[in-house]
Amino acid sequence: MPALSPTLNVMVGAARKAARQIRRDFNEVEQLQVSRKGAADFVSQSDLAAEKILREELHKARPDYGFVLEESGVVAGKDAEHRWHVDPIDGTTNFIHGVPHFCISIGLERAGAPVAGVVYNPVTDELYVAERGKGAFLNDKRLRVSGRREMASALFATGLNLGPNGNPPLFYAQYAALTQISAGIRRFGSAALDLCYVAAGRYDGFWEIGLNSWDTCAGIVMVREAGGQVTDMNGGGDVLGNKGIVAGNQELHPALVKALKAVKA
Ligand code: IPD
Ligand code: CA
């Protein structure tokens, strides 16, 4: 990994500090008191404690930036251009079940566009970093999206969002349709890591309806800096809004958008 920019340094420092708390809690996951927030959306003490650390660390370094936080919502900053999009634990259900596939996701938005991202899995110690114009990295390795061109040999990932912008009937229809024309669909339960896996060339693409900007902001920068494409579900540029997200390599992204658009619930 080349020397980190001051911005990435701040983000990595915050992620590593929150990770210590999360690792401790993951080791005691059975003792955690977990309360139910919604059908598939749990919030744990660990989530809240980690978000507090991230918020404090990021605020200390950039006191004027605003926040969009999974647990605490939108916090306006004096600087109207910059906002952190923070998910303290993306993959909460995995976390609660003792499955080591979850991460801290920190994205930075500048004037409406995602410009930097840090995604860190504290159990596997996989650290993904990316900044606009400077590439994407997994630990020391530069990332590059896959070179696959055929839908039939492509491996995709997706997720089912049960939040207000999710659409389960459409999801099931998309899942069925894409299963027929691809090599397979994975649903591992962390959208931020799914996007990083696309950046790493492990998956050829990813889509999901109903995600929030804290799930995706960091991962979007990762995919783009690894040479891939990210759009909303219509193929447009509203990637931080609630229009769904589609990511993939340059060849397969348009085919994936087209195949998804053709599906009616
Ligand atoms: C969830 C994960 C999951 C996705 C859901 C998200 P959470 O976030 O990213 O992969 O399918 O839509 O809500 O609740 O684990 O932070
Ligand atoms: Ca999330």
Tab-separated table of C-alpha atoms and ligand atoms in Angstrom:
chain	number	residue	atom	x	y	z
A	1	MET	CA	0.000	0.000	0.000
A	2	PRO	CA	1.461	3.427	-0.824
A	3	ALA	CA	1.677	6.023	1.960
A	4	LEU	CA	-1.859	6.875	3.016
A	5	SER	CA	-3.168	10.392	2.425
A	6	PRO	CA	-4.064	12.404	5.566
A	7	THR	CA	-7.758	11.658	4.938
A	8	LEU	CA	-7.264	7.892	4.607
A	9	ASN	CA	-5.006	7.960	7.651
A	10	VAL	CA	-7.796	9.462	9.728
A	11	MET	CA	-10.288	6.898	8.409
A	12	VAL	CA	-7.990	3.900	8.958
A	13	GLY	CA	-7.088	5.133	12.462
A	14	ALA	CA	-10.765	5.424	13.399
A	15	ALA	CA	-11.560	1.991	11.938
A	16	ARG	CA	-8.692	0.307	13.781
A	17	LYS	CA	-9.703	1.892	17.083
A	18	ALA	CA	-13.356	0.827	16.722
A	19	ALA	CA	-12.178	-2.626	15.625
A	20	ARG	CA	-10.605	-3.291	19.031
A	21	GLN	CA	-14.003	-2.845	20.673
A	22	ILE	CA	-15.775	-4.926	18.024
A	23	ARG	CA	-13.250	-7.787	18.249
A	24	ARG	CA	-13.684	-7.954	22.032
A	25	ASP	CA	-17.465	-8.038	21.664
A	26	PHE	CA	-17.357	-10.617	18.870
A	27	ASN	CA	-15.419	-12.935	21.173
A	28	GLU	CA	-18.224	-12.607	23.688
A	29	VAL	CA	-20.997	-12.568	21.154
A	30	GLU	CA	-23.064	-15.111	23.069
A	31	GLN	CA	-23.155	-12.876	26.125
A	32	LEU	CA	-24.186	-9.775	24.180
A	33	GLN	CA	-27.599	-8.339	24.891
A	34	VAL	CA	-29.218	-7.967	21.544
A	35	SER	CA	-32.389	-6.056	20.921
A	36	ARG	CA	-34.542	-6.376	17.825
A	37	LYS	CA	-34.819	-3.366	15.549
A	38	GLY	CA	-36.725	-4.909	12.689
A	39	ALA	CA	-37.244	-8.210	10.885
A	40	ALA	CA	-33.627	-8.723	9.841
A	41	ASP	CA	-32.019	-5.676	11.288
A	42	PHE	CA	-30.488	-6.146	14.729
A	43	VAL	CA	-28.693	-3.562	16.701
A	44	SER	CA	-26.226	-4.589	19.363
A	45	GLN	CA	-24.474	-2.757	22.123
A	46	SER	CA	-21.347	-3.275	20.108
A	47	ASP	CA	-22.812	-1.426	17.130
A	48	LEU	CA	-23.556	1.594	19.296
A	49	ALA	CA	-20.215	1.544	21.099
A	50	ALA	CA	-18.315	1.234	17.798
A	51	GLU	CA	-20.321	4.047	16.203
A	52	LYS	CA	-19.503	6.305	19.154
A	53	ILE	CA	-15.760	5.652	18.734
A	54	LEU	CA	-15.894	6.239	14.971
A	55	ARG	CA	-17.872	9.430	15.380
A	56	GLU	CA	-15.506	10.795	18.015
A	57	GLU	CA	-12.350	9.947	16.068
A	58	LEU	CA	-13.613	11.352	12.773
A	59	HIS	CA	-14.988	14.471	14.448
A	60	LYS	CA	-11.707	15.081	16.273
A	61	ALA	CA	-9.790	15.049	12.974
A	62	ARG	CA	-12.353	16.892	10.812
A	63	PRO	CA	-14.559	18.906	13.206
A	64	ASP	CA	-16.581	20.578	10.443
A	65	TYR	CA	-17.673	17.515	8.495
A	66	GLY	CA	-21.212	16.174	8.803
A	67	PHE	CA	-22.297	12.551	9.272
A	68	VAL	CA	-24.775	10.025	7.989
A	69	LEU	CA	-24.708	7.267	10.612
A	70	GLU	CA	-26.562	3.986	10.617
A	71	GLU	CA	-27.517	4.206	14.279
A	72	SER	CA	-27.707	7.974	14.918
A	73	GLY	CA	-28.921	9.308	11.564
A	74	VAL	CA	-27.894	12.552	9.866
A	75	VAL	CA	-25.733	15.048	11.751
A	76	ALA	CA	-25.193	18.335	9.917
A	77	GLY	CA	-21.693	19.846	9.864
A	78	LYS	CA	-20.494	23.413	9.258
A	79	ASP	CA	-18.819	22.219	6.074
A	80	ALA	CA	-21.713	21.643	3.676
A	81	GLU	CA	-19.539	19.777	1.131
A	82	HIS	CA	-18.193	16.918	3.239
A	83	ARG	CA	-20.014	14.106	5.012
A	84	TRP	CA	-18.885	10.806	6.508
A	85	HIS	CA	-21.167	7.834	5.809
A	86	VAL	CA	-20.547	5.370	8.608
A	87	ASP	CA	-21.725	1.840	9.303
A	88	PRO	CA	-20.069	0.571	12.493
A	89	ILE	CA	-20.953	-3.067	11.748
A	90	ASP	CA	-22.152	-3.949	8.278
A	91	GLY	CA	-23.213	-7.577	8.492
A	92	THR	CA	-24.843	-7.326	11.905
A	93	THR	CA	-26.749	-10.591	11.516
A	94	ASN	CA	-23.500	-12.447	10.770
A	95	PHE	CA	-21.896	-10.770	13.795
A	96	ILE	CA	-24.701	-11.837	16.105
A	97	HIS	CA	-24.502	-15.423	14.854
A	98	GLY	CA	-20.727	-15.622	15.269
A	99	VAL	CA	-20.056	-15.619	11.510
A	100	PRO	CA	-16.832	-13.652	10.899
A	101	HIS	CA	-18.082	-11.877	7.790
A	102	PHE	CA	-18.818	-8.277	8.748
A	103	CYS	CA	-16.970	-4.987	8.627
A	104	ILE	CA	-16.640	-1.372	9.614
A	105	SER	CA	-17.468	0.831	6.633
A	106	ILE	CA	-16.461	4.510	6.435
A	107	GLY	CA	-17.138	6.491	3.283
A	108	LEU	CA	-16.429	10.148	2.563
A	109	GLU	CA	-18.733	12.198	0.338
A	110	ARG	CA	-17.580	15.448	-1.229
A	111	ALA	CA	-20.221	17.624	-2.908
A	112	GLY	CA	-22.513	14.660	-3.496
A	113	ALA	CA	-19.888	12.201	-4.750
A	114	PRO	CA	-18.203	9.337	-2.857
A	115	VAL	CA	-14.464	10.156	-2.809
A	116	ALA	CA	-12.817	7.913	-0.205
A	117	GLY	CA	-13.567	4.627	1.492
A	118	VAL	CA	-12.220	2.362	4.207
A	119	VAL	CA	-13.741	-1.063	4.844
A	120	TYR	CA	-12.225	-3.214	7.571
A	121	ASN	CA	-13.062	-6.734	8.680
A	122	PRO	CA	-11.623	-6.816	12.208
A	123	VAL	CA	-11.646	-10.631	12.423
A	124	THR	CA	-9.886	-11.503	9.159
A	125	ASP	CA	-7.829	-8.273	9.310
A	126	GLU	CA	-8.709	-7.473	5.697
A	127	LEU	CA	-8.345	-3.708	5.277
A	128	TYR	CA	-9.677	-2.171	2.070
A	129	VAL	CA	-8.831	1.453	1.269
A	130	ALA	CA	-9.564	3.622	-1.761
A	131	GLU	CA	-9.480	7.273	-2.684
A	132	ARG	CA	-10.632	8.938	-5.882
A	133	GLY	CA	-7.823	8.977	-8.442
A	134	LYS	CA	-5.430	7.002	-6.206
A	135	GLY	CA	-6.513	3.378	-6.623
A	136	ALA	CA	-7.990	0.742	-4.340
A	137	PHE	CA	-6.001	-1.590	-2.103
A	138	LEU	CA	-6.533	-4.670	0.051
A	139	ASN	CA	-3.777	-4.541	2.651
A	140	ASP	CA	-0.691	-4.266	0.393
A	141	LYS	CA	-2.297	-5.382	-2.825
A	142	ARG	CA	-3.656	-3.118	-5.551
A	143	LEU	CA	-7.177	-4.149	-6.521
A	144	ARG	CA	-8.522	-4.756	-9.987
A	145	VAL	CA	-12.031	-5.890	-10.947
A	146	SER	CA	-12.387	-9.200	-12.773
A	147	GLY	CA	-11.906	-9.532	-16.521
A	148	ARG	CA	-14.827	-11.891	-17.149
A	149	ARG	CA	-17.049	-10.962	-20.091
A	150	GLU	CA	-19.747	-13.630	-20.233
A	151	MET	CA	-22.850	-13.553	-18.057
A	152	ALA	CA	-22.902	-17.362	-18.119
A	153	SER	CA	-19.557	-17.582	-16.290
A	154	ALA	CA	-20.121	-14.612	-13.950
A	155	LEU	CA	-20.505	-14.899	-10.168
A	156	PHE	CA	-22.721	-12.217	-8.663
A	157	ALA	CA	-23.595	-11.169	-5.126
A	158	THR	CA	-26.759	-9.573	-3.827
A	159	GLY	CA	-28.663	-8.988	-0.598
A	160	LEU	CA	-32.230	-8.712	0.612
A	161	ASN	CA	-32.979	-5.436	2.310
A	162	LEU	CA	-36.025	-5.476	4.569
A	163	GLY	CA	-35.930	-1.727	5.237
A	164	PRO	CA	-38.420	0.854	3.916
A	165	ASN	CA	-36.829	0.945	0.445
A	166	GLY	CA	-36.452	-2.817	0.071
A	167	ASN	CA	-38.723	-4.785	-2.260
A	168	PRO	CA	-38.726	-8.510	-1.394
A	169	PRO	CA	-41.008	-9.668	-4.273
A	170	LEU	CA	-38.778	-7.892	-6.812
A	171	PHE	CA	-35.671	-9.272	-5.090
A	172	TYR	CA	-36.936	-12.865	-5.369
A	173	ALA	CA	-37.824	-12.346	-9.035
A	174	GLN	CA	-34.389	-10.852	-9.761
A	175	TYR	CA	-32.687	-13.653	-7.865
A	176	ALA	CA	-34.547	-16.281	-9.895
A	177	ALA	CA	-33.864	-14.561	-13.214
A	178	LEU	CA	-30.152	-13.971	-12.592
A	179	THR	CA	-29.662	-17.525	-11.321
A	180	GLN	CA	-30.768	-18.799	-14.739
A	181	ILE	CA	-28.260	-16.779	-16.748
A	182	SER	CA	-25.152	-16.631	-14.507
A	183	ALA	CA	-22.714	-19.021	-12.836
A	184	GLY	CA	-24.245	-18.301	-9.437
A	185	ILE	CA	-25.527	-15.764	-6.921
A	186	ARG	CA	-24.087	-15.320	-3.428
A	187	ARG	CA	-25.760	-13.654	-0.464
A	188	PHE	CA	-23.140	-13.264	2.247
A	189	GLY	CA	-24.839	-10.543	4.329
A	190	SER	CA	-22.519	-7.534	4.152
A	191	ALA	CA	-23.092	-5.136	1.275
A	192	ALA	CA	-19.890	-3.195	2.007
A	193	LEU	CA	-17.809	-6.383	1.779
A	194	ASP	CA	-19.760	-7.488	-1.309
A	195	LEU	CA	-18.643	-4.295	-3.058
A	196	CYS	CA	-15.045	-4.829	-1.903
A	197	TYR	CA	-15.182	-8.376	-3.307
A	198	VAL	CA	-16.241	-6.918	-6.661
A	199	ALA	CA	-13.273	-4.533	-6.448
A	200	ALA	CA	-11.019	-7.506	-5.688
A	201	GLY	CA	-12.293	-9.418	-8.737
A	202	ARG	CA	-13.813	-12.169	-6.574
A	203	TYR	CA	-17.360	-11.367	-7.648
A	204	ASP	CA	-18.037	-10.107	-11.167
A	205	GLY	CA	-20.878	-7.903	-9.975
A	206	PHE	CA	-23.271	-6.970	-7.187
A	207	TRP	CA	-26.719	-5.479	-6.942
A	208	GLU	CA	-29.167	-4.654	-4.184
A	209	ILE	CA	-32.399	-2.701	-3.799
A	210	GLY	CA	-32.967	-0.492	-0.755
A	211	LEU	CA	-29.450	-0.036	0.615
A	212	ASN	CA	-28.436	3.098	2.472
A	213	SER	CA	-25.432	5.320	1.859
A	214	TRP	CA	-23.656	4.036	4.989
A	215	ASP	CA	-23.700	0.526	3.443
A	216	THR	CA	-22.337	1.601	0.079
A	217	CYS	CA	-20.393	4.902	0.099
A	218	ALA	CA	-17.000	3.315	0.868
A	219	GLY	CA	-17.543	0.294	-1.386
A	220	ILE	CA	-18.514	2.458	-4.353
A	221	VAL	CA	-15.115	4.197	-4.285
A	222	MET	CA	-13.449	0.778	-3.970
A	223	VAL	CA	-15.139	-0.609	-7.110
A	224	ARG	CA	-14.580	2.520	-9.182
A	225	GLU	CA	-10.916	2.783	-8.178
A	226	ALA	CA	-10.454	-0.889	-9.080
A	227	GLY	CA	-11.652	-0.078	-12.608
A	228	GLY	CA	-15.298	-1.095	-12.231
A	229	GLN	CA	-18.597	0.698	-12.701
A	230	VAL	CA	-21.273	1.580	-10.171
A	231	THR	CA	-24.685	3.056	-10.946
A	232	ASP	CA	-28.123	3.117	-9.425
A	233	MET	CA	-30.556	0.404	-10.513
A	234	ASN	CA	-31.626	2.445	-13.575
A	235	GLY	CA	-28.060	2.830	-14.776
A	236	GLY	CA	-27.990	6.440	-13.489
A	237	GLY	CA	-25.617	8.271	-11.179
A	238	ASP	CA	-27.729	8.576	-8.011
A	239	VAL	CA	-25.584	6.062	-6.134
A	240	LEU	CA	-25.956	7.600	-2.659
A	241	GLY	CA	-29.740	7.879	-2.908
A	242	ASN	CA	-32.251	5.079	-2.447
A	243	LYS	CA	-32.563	3.886	-6.030
A	244	GLY	CA	-30.672	0.626	-5.508
A	245	ILE	CA	-27.163	-0.073	-6.653
A	246	VAL	CA	-25.501	-2.127	-9.397
A	247	ALA	CA	-21.738	-2.699	-9.541
A	248	GLY	CA	-19.592	-4.694	-11.913
A	249	ASN	CA	-16.674	-4.738	-14.280
A	250	GLN	CA	-16.909	-2.577	-17.419
A	251	GLU	CA	-18.118	-5.464	-19.620
A	252	LEU	CA	-20.676	-7.043	-17.332
A	253	HIS	CA	-22.127	-3.966	-15.603
A	254	PRO	CA	-24.321	-2.911	-18.556
A	255	ALA	CA	-25.498	-6.509	-19.045
A	256	LEU	CA	-26.363	-6.774	-15.358
A	257	VAL	CA	-28.329	-3.493	-15.398
A	258	LYS	CA	-30.212	-4.664	-18.487
A	259	ALA	CA	-31.005	-8.089	-17.046
A	260	LEU	CA	-32.258	-6.523	-13.775
A	261	LYS	CA	-34.395	-3.920	-15.554
A	262	ALA	CA	-36.101	-6.665	-17.525
A	263	VAL	CA	-37.359	-8.316	-14.326
A	264	LYS	CA	-40.848	-7.414	-13.168
A	265	ALA	CA	-42.078	-8.535	-9.762
B	1	IPD	C1	-27.195	-5.129	5.882
B	1	IPD	C2	-26.129	-5.844	5.080
B	1	IPD	C3	-26.766	-6.846	4.151
B	1	IPD	C4	-27.766	-6.184	3.225
B	1	IPD	C5	-28.807	-5.416	4.022
B	1	IPD	C6	-28.129	-4.406	4.952
B	1	IPD	P1	-26.521	-4.382	8.386
B	1	IPD	O1	-26.602	-4.157	6.751
B	1	IPD	O2	-25.343	-4.950	4.336
B	1	IPD	O3	-25.806	-7.480	3.324
B	1	IPD	O4	-28.400	-7.177	2.445
B	1	IPD	O5	-29.642	-4.739	3.108
B	1	IPD	O6	-29.116	-3.738	5.708
B	1	IPD	O7	-27.933	-4.346	8.893
B	1	IPD	O8	-25.872	-5.697	8.607
B	1	IPD	O9	-25.699	-3.228	8.843
B	2	CA	CA	-25.276	-2.045	6.882
